[in-house]
PDB file of C-alpha atoms in Angstrom:
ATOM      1  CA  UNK A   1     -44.480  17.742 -43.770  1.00 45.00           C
ATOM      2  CA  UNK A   2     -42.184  14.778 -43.916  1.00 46.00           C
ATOM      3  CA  UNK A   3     -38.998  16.479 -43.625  1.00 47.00           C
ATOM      4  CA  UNK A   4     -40.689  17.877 -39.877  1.00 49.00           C
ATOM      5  CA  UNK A   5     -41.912  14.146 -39.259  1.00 49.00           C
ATOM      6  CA  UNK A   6     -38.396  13.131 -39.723  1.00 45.00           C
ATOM      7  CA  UNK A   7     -37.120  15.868 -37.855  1.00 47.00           C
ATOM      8  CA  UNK A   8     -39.556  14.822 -34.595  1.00 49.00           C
ATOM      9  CA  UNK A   9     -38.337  11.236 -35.044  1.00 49.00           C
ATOM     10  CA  UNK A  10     -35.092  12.583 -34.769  1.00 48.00           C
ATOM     11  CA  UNK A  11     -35.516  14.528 -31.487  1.00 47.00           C
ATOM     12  CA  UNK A  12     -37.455  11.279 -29.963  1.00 49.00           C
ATOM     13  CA  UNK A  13     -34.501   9.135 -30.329  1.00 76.00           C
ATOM     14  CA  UNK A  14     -32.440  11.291 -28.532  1.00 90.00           C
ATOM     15  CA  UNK A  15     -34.529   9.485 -25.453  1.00 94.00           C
ATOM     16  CA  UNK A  16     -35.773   6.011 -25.551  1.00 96.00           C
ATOM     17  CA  UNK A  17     -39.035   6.012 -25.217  1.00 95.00           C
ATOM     18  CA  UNK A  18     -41.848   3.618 -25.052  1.00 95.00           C
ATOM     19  CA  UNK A  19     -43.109   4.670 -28.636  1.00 93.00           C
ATOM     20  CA  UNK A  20     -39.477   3.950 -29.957  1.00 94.00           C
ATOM     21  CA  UNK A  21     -39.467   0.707 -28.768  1.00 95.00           C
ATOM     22  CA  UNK A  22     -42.472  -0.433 -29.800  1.00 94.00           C
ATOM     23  CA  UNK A  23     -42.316   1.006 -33.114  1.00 92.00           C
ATOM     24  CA  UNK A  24     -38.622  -0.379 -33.418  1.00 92.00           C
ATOM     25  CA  UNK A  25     -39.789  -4.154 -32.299  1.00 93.00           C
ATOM     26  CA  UNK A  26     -43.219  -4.630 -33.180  1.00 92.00           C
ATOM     27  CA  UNK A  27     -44.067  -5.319 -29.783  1.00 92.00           C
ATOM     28  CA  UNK A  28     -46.682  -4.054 -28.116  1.00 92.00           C
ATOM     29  CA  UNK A  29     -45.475  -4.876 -24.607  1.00 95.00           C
ATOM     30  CA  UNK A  30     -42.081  -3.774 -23.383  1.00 96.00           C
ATOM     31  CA  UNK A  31     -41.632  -7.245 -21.028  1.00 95.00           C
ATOM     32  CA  UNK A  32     -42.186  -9.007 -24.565  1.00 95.00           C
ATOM     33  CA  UNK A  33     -39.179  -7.594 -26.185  1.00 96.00           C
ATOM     34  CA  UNK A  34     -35.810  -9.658 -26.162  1.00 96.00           C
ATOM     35  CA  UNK A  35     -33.471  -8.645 -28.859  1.00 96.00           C
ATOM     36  CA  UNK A  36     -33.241  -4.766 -29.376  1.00 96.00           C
ATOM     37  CA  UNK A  37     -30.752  -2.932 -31.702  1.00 95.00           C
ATOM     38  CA  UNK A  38     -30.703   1.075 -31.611  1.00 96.00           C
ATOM     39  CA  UNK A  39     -27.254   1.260 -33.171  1.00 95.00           C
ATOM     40  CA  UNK A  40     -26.255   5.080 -34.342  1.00 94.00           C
ATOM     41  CA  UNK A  41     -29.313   6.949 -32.881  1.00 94.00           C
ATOM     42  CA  UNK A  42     -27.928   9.855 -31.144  1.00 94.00           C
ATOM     43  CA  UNK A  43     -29.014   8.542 -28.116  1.00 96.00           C
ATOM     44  CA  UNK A  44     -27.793   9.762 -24.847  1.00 95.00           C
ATOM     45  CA  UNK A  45     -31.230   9.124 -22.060  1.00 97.00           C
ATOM     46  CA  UNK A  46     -32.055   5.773 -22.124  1.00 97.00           C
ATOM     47  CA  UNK A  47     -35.500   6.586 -20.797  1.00 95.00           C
ATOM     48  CA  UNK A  48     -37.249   3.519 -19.969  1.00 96.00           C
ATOM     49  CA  UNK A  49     -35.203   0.958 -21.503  1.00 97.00           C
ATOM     50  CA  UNK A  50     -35.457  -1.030 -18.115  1.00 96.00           C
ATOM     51  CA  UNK A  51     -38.934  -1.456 -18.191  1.00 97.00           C
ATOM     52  CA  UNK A  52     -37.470  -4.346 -21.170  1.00 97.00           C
ATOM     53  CA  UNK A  53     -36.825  -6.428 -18.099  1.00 97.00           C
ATOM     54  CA  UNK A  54     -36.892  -9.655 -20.328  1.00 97.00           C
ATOM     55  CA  UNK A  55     -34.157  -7.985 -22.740  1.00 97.00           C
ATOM     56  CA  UNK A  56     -31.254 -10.802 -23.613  1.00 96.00           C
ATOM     57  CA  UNK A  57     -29.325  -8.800 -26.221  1.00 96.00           C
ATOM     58  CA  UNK A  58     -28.955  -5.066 -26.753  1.00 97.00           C
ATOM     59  CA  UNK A  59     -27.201  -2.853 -29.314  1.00 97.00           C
ATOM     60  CA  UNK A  60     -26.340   0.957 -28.057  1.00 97.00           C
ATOM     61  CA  UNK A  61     -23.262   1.108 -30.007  1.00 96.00           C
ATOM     62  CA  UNK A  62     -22.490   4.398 -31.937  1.00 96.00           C
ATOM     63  CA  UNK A  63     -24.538   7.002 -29.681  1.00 97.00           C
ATOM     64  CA  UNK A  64     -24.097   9.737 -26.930  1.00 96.00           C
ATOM     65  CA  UNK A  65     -24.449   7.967 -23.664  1.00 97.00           C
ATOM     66  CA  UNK A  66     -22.974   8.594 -20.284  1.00 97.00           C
ATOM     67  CA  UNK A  67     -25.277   7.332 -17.506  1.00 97.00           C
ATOM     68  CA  UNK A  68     -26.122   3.685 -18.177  1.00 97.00           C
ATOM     69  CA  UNK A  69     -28.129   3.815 -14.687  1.00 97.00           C
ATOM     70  CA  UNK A  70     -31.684   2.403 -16.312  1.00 97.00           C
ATOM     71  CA  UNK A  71     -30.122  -0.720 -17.673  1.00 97.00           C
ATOM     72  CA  UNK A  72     -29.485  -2.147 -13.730  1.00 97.00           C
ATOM     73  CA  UNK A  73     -32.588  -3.365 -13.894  1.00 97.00           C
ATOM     74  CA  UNK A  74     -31.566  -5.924 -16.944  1.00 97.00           C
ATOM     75  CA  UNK A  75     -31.098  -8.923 -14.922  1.00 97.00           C
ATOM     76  CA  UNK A  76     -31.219 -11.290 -17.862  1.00 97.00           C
ATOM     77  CA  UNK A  77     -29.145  -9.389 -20.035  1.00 97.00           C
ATOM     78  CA  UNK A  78     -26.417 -11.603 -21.857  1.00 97.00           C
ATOM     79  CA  UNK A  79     -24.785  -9.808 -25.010  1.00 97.00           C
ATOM     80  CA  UNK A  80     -24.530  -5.949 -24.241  1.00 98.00           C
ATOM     81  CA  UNK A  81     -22.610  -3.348 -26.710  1.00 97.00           C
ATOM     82  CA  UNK A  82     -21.967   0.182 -25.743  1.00 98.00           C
ATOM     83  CA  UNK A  83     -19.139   0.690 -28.263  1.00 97.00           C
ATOM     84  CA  UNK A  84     -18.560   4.162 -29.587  1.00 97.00           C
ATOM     85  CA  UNK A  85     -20.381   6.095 -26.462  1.00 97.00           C
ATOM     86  CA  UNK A  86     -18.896   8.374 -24.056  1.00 97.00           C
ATOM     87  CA  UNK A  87     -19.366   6.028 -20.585  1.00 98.00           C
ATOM     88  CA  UNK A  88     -16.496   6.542 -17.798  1.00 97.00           C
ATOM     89  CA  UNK A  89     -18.513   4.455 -15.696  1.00 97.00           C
ATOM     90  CA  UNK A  90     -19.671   0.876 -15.826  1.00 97.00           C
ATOM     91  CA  UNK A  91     -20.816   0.663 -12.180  1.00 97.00           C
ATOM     92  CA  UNK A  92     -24.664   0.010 -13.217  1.00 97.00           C
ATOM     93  CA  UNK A  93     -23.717  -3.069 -14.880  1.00 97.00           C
ATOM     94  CA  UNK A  94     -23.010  -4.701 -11.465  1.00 96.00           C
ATOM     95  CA  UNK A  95     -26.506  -5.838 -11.597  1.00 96.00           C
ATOM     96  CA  UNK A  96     -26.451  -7.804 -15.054  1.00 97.00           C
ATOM     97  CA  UNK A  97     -25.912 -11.012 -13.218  1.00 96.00           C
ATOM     98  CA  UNK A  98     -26.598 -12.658 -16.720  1.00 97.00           C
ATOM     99  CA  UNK A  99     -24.096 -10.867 -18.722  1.00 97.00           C
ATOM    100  CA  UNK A 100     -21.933 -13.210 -20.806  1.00 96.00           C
ATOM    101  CA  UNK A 101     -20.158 -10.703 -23.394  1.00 97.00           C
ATOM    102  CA  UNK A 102     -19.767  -7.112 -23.524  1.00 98.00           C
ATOM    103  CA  UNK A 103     -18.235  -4.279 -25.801  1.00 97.00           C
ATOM    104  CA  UNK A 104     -17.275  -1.050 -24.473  1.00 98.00           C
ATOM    105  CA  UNK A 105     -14.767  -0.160 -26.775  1.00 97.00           C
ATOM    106  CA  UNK A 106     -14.433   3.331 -27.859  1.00 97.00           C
ATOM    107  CA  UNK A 107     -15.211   4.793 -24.362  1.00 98.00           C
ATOM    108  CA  UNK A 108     -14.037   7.304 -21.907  1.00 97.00           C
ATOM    109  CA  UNK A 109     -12.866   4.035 -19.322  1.00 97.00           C
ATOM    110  CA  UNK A 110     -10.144   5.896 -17.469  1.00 95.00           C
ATOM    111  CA  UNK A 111      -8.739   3.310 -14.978  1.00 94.00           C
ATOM    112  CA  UNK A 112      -8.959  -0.300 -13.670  1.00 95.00           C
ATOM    113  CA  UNK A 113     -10.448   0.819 -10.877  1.00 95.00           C
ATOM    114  CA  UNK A 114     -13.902   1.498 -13.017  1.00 95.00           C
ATOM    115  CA  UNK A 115     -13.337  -2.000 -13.668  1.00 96.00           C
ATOM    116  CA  UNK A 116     -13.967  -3.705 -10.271  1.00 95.00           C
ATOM    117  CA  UNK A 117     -17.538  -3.501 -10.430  1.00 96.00           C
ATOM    118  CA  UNK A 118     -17.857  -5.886 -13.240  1.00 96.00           C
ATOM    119  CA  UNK A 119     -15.557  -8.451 -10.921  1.00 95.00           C
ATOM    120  CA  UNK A 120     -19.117  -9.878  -9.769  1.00 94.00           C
ATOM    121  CA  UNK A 121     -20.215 -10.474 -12.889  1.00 96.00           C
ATOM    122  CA  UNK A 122     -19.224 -14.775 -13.201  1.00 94.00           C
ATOM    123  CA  UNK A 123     -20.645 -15.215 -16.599  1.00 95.00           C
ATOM    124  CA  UNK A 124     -18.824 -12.695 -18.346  1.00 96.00           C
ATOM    125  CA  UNK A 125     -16.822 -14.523 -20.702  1.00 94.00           C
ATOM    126  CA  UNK A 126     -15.971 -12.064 -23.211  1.00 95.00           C
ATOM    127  CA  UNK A 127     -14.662  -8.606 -22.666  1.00 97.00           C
ATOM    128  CA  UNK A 128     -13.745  -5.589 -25.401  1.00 96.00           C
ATOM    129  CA  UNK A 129     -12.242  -2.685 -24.505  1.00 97.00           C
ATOM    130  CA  UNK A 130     -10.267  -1.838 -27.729  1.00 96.00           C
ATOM    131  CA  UNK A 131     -10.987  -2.435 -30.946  1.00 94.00           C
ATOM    132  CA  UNK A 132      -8.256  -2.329 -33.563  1.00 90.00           C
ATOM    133  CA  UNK A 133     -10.928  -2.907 -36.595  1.00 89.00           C
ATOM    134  CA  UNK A 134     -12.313   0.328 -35.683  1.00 91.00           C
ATOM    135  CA  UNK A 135      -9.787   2.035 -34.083  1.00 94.00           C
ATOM    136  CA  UNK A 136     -12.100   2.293 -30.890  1.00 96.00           C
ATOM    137  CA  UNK A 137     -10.326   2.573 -27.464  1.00 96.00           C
ATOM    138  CA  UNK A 138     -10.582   3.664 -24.003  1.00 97.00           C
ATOM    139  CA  UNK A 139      -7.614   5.519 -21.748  1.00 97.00           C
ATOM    140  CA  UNK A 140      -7.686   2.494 -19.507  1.00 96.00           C
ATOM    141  CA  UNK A 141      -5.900   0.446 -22.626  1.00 96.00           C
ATOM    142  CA  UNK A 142      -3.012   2.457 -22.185  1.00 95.00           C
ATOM    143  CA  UNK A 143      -1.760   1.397 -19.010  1.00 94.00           C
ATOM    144  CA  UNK A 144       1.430  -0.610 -19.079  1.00 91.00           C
ATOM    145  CA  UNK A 145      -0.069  -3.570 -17.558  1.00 92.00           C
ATOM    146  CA  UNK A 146      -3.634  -3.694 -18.694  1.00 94.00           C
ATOM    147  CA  UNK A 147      -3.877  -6.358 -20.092  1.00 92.00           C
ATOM    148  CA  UNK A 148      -1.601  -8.718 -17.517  1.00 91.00           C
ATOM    149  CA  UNK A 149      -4.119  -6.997 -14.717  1.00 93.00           C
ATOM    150  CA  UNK A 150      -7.389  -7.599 -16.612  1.00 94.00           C
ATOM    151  CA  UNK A 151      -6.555 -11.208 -16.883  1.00 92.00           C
ATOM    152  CA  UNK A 152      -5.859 -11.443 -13.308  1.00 92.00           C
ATOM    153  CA  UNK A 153      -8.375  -9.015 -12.105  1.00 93.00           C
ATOM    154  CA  UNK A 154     -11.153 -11.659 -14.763  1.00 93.00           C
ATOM    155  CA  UNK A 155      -9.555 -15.001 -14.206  1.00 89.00           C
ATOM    156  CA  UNK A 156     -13.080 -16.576 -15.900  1.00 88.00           C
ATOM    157  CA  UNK A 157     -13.255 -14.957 -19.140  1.00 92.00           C
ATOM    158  CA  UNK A 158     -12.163 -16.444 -22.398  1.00 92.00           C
ATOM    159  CA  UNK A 159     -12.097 -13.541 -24.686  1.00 93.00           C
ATOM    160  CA  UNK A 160     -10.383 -10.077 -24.461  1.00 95.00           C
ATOM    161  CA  UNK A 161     -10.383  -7.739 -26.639  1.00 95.00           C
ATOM    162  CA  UNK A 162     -11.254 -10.235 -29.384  1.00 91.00           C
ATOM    163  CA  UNK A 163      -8.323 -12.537 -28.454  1.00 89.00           C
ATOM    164  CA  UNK A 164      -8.723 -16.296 -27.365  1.00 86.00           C
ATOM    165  CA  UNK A 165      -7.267 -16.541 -23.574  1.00 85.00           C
ATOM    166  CA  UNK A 166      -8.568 -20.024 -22.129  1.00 70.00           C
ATOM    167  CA  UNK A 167      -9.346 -22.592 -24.081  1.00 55.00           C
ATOM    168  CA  UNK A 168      -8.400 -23.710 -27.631  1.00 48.00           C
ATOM    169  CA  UNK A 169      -6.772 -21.492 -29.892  1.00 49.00           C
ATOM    170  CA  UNK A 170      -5.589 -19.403 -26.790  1.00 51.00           C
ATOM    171  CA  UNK A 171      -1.805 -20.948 -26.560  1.00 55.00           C
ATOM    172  CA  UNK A 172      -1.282 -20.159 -29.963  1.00 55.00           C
ATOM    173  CA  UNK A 173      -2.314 -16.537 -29.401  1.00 57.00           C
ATOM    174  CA  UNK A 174       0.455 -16.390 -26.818  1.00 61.00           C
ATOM    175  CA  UNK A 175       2.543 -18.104 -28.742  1.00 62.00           C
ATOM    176  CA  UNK A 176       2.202 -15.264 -31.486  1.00 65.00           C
ATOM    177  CA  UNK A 177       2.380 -12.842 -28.407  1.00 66.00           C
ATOM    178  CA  UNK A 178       5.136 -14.055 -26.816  1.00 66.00           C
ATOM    179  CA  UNK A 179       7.389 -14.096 -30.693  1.00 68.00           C
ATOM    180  CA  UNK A 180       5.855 -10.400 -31.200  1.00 67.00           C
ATOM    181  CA  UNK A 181       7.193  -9.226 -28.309  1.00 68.00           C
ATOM    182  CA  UNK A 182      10.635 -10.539 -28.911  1.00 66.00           C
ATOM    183  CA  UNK A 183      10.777  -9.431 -32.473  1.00 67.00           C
ATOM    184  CA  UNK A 184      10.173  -6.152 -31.184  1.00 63.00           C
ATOM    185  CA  UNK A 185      12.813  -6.622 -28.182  1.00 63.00           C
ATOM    186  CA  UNK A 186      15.696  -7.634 -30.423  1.00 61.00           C
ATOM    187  CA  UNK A 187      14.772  -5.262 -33.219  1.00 57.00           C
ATOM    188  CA  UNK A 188      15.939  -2.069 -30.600  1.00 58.00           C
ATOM    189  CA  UNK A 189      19.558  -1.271 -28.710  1.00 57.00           C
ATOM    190  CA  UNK A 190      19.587   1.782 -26.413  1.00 58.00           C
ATOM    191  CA  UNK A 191      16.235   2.525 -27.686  1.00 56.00           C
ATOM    192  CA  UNK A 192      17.254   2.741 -31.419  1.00 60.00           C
ATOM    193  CA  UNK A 193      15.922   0.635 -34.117  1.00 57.00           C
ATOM    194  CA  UNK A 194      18.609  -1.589 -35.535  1.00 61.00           C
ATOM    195  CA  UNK A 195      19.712  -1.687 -39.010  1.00 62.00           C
ATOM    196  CA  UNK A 196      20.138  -4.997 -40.785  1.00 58.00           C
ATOM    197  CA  UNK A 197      21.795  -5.591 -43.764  1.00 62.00           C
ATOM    198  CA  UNK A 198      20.119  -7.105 -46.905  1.00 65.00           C
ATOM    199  CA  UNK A 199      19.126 -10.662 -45.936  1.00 65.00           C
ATOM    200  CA  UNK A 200      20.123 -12.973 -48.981  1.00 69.00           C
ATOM    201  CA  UNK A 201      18.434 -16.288 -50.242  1.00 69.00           C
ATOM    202  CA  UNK A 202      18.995 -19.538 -48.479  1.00 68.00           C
ATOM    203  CA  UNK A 203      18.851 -21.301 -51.936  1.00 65.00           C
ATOM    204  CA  UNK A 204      19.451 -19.833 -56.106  1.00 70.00           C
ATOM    205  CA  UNK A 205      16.387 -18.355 -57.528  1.00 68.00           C
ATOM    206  CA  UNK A 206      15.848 -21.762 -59.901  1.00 69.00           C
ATOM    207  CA  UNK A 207      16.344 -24.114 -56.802  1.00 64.00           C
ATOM    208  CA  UNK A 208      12.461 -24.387 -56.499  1.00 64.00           C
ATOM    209  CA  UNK A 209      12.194 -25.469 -60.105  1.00 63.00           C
ATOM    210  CA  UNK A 210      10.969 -28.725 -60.969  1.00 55.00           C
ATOM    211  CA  UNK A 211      13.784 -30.399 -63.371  1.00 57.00           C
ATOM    212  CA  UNK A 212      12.793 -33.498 -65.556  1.00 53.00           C
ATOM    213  CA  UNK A 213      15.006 -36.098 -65.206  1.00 50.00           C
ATOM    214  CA  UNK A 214      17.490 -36.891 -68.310  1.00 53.00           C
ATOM    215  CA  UNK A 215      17.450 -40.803 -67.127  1.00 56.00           C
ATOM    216  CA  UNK A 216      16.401 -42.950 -69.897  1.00 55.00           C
ATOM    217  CA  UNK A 217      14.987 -45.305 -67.591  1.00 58.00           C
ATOM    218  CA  UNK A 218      12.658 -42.947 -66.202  1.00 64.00           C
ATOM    219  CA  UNK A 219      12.021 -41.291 -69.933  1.00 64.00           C
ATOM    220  CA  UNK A 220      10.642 -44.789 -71.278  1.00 63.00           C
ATOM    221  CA  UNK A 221       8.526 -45.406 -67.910  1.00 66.00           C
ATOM    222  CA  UNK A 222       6.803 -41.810 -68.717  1.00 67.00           C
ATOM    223  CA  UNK A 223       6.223 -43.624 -72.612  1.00 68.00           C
ATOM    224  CA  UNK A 224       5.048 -46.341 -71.818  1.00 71.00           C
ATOM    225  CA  UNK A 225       2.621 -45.391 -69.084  1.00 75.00           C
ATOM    226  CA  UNK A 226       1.239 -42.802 -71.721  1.00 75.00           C
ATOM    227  CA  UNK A 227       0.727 -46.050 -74.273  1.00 73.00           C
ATOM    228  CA  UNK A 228      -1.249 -48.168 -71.373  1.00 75.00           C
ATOM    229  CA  UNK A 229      -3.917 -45.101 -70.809  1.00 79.00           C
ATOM    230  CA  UNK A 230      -4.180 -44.475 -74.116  1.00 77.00           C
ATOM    231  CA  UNK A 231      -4.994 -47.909 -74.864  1.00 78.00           C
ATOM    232  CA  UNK A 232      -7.172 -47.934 -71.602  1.00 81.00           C
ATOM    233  CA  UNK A 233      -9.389 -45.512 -72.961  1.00 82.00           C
ATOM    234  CA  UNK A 234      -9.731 -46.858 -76.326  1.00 81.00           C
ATOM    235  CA  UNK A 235     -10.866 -49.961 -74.317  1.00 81.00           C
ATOM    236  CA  UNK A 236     -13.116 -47.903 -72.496  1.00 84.00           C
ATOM    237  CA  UNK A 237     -15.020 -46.367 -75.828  1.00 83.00           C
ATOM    238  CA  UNK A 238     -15.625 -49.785 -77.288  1.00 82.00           C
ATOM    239  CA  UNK A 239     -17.149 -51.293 -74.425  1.00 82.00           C
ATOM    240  CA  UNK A 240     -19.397 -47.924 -73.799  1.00 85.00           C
ATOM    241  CA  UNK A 241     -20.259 -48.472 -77.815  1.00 82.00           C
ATOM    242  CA  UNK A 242     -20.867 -52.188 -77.399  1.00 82.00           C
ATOM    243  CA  UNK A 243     -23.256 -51.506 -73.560  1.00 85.00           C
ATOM    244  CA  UNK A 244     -25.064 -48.878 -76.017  1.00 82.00           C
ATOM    245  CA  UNK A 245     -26.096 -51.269 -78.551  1.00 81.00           C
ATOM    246  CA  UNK A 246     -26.903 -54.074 -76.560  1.00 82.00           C
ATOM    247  CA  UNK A 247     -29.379 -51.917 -74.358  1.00 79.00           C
ATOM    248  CA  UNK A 248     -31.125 -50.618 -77.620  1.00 79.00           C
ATOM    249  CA  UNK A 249     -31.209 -54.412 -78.927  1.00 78.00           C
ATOM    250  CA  UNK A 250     -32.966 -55.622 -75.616  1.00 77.00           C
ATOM    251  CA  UNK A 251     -35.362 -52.801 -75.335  1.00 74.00           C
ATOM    252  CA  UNK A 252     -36.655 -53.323 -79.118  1.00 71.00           C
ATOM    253  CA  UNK A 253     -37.386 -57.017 -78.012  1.00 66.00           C
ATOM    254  CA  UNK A 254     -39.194 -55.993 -75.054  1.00 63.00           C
ATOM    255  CA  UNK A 255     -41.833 -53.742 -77.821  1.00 62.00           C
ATOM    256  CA  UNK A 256     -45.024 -55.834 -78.255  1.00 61.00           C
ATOM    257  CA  UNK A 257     -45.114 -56.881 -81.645  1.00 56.00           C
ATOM    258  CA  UNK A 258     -48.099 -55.334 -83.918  1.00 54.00           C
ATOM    259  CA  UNK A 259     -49.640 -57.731 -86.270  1.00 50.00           C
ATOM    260  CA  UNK A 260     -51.514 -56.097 -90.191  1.00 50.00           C
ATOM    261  CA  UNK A 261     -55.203 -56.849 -90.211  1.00 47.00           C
TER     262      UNK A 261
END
């Protein structure tokens, strides 16, 4: 009986239904839902996900979709991912005016030109299309210049592809970039990889070590600041000795005396 339970609640999330959502959320009104995660599901309808027209953040990642048509209706939609899917169009997202940062790595994104339909979108900030943690991709990452023409084509975002572009931290990613790039430039002649000969050591192995000094000077300085902090914290004993006492003196005085009858 539970294994055919299990096996029902299997086939339901195939399709997003009411049921799942409530059951998922707690919720028992769809408007009332605003965070929703339905990561790994084998999902590929999204049934009536945009009756959650109050949604802010939603997790698809990891299922079987291809027509992201019901979520047009998200209009306050900030944080969408849709990693790990099988979308080759993003052209119902045009009506996420709210959306601030969205995955769609590990898609079926073919060219830039499925990209001009998120060009309306001015809060998007931050934008994945590959992700090397994962390995996740899309064909569109491929191009030569995608990434000079999604900067240009997204001249308000801050983020792609997990990389700092505007603001701080993004001219030391170029920095990086730009030294990258001419590693990799100088490292090839003629399209062959370049043999260099073993580098050796700017300095002897020992250089690094620290030496002490054979100066006598310096020897007796070492002695005799070793004699003042020993004597410092013989000092130090005998007056924590000599506090000690005189606190157990003062607080026997304080006792009320007791008198024999």
């Amino acid at each position: 009986m539970d294994s055919q339970r299990e096996k029902d609640q299997d086939a339901d999330c195939e399709r997003i239904t009411a049921v799942l959502l409530k059951s998922r959320t707690g919720e028992f009104d769809l408007e009332s839902i605003l965070f929703l995660k339905l990561r790994g599901l084998g999902i590929h309808d999204l049934g009536c996900i945009g009756e959650c027209v109050n949604l802010e953040r939603l997790d698809l990642s990891g299922n079987n979709i291809t027509n992201l048509a019901p979520l047009a209706s998200l209009r306050l939609l900030s944080v969408l991912n849709l990693s790990a899917n099988r979308i080759s169009s993003l052209e119902p997202i045009r009506s996420c005016e709210s959306l601030q940062n969205l995955n769609v790595a590990g898609n079926i994104i073919s060219s830039i030109e499925n990209l001009h339909c998120l060009v309306s979108l001015r809060k998007l900030e931050n934008i994945r299309f590959k992700d090397n943690t994962y390995n996740y991709t899309n064909p569109v990452c491929r191009i030569a210049s995608y990434r000079n023409v999604v900067l240009e084509m997204f001249p308000h975002i801050k983020v792609l592809d997990g990389e700092r572009v505007v603001g701080r931290g993004s001219d030391l990613y170029q920095l990086c970039k730009d030294i990258d790039d001419t590693i990799k430039a100088g490292s090839y002649k003629n399209g062959q990889l370049i043999e260099h000969p073993d580098c050796k050591p700017w300095v002897e192995d020992t250089y690094w070590e620290i030496k002490r000094s054979n100066n006598a000077i310096i020897e007796e300085a070492y002695k005799q600041f070793n004699d003042v902090l020993h004597e410092c914290r013989l000092l130090n004993n005998r007056a924590t000795h000599v506090i000690s006492q005189t606190e157990r003196s003062m607080s026997l005085k304080k006792q009320p005396k007791q008198y024999a009858i």
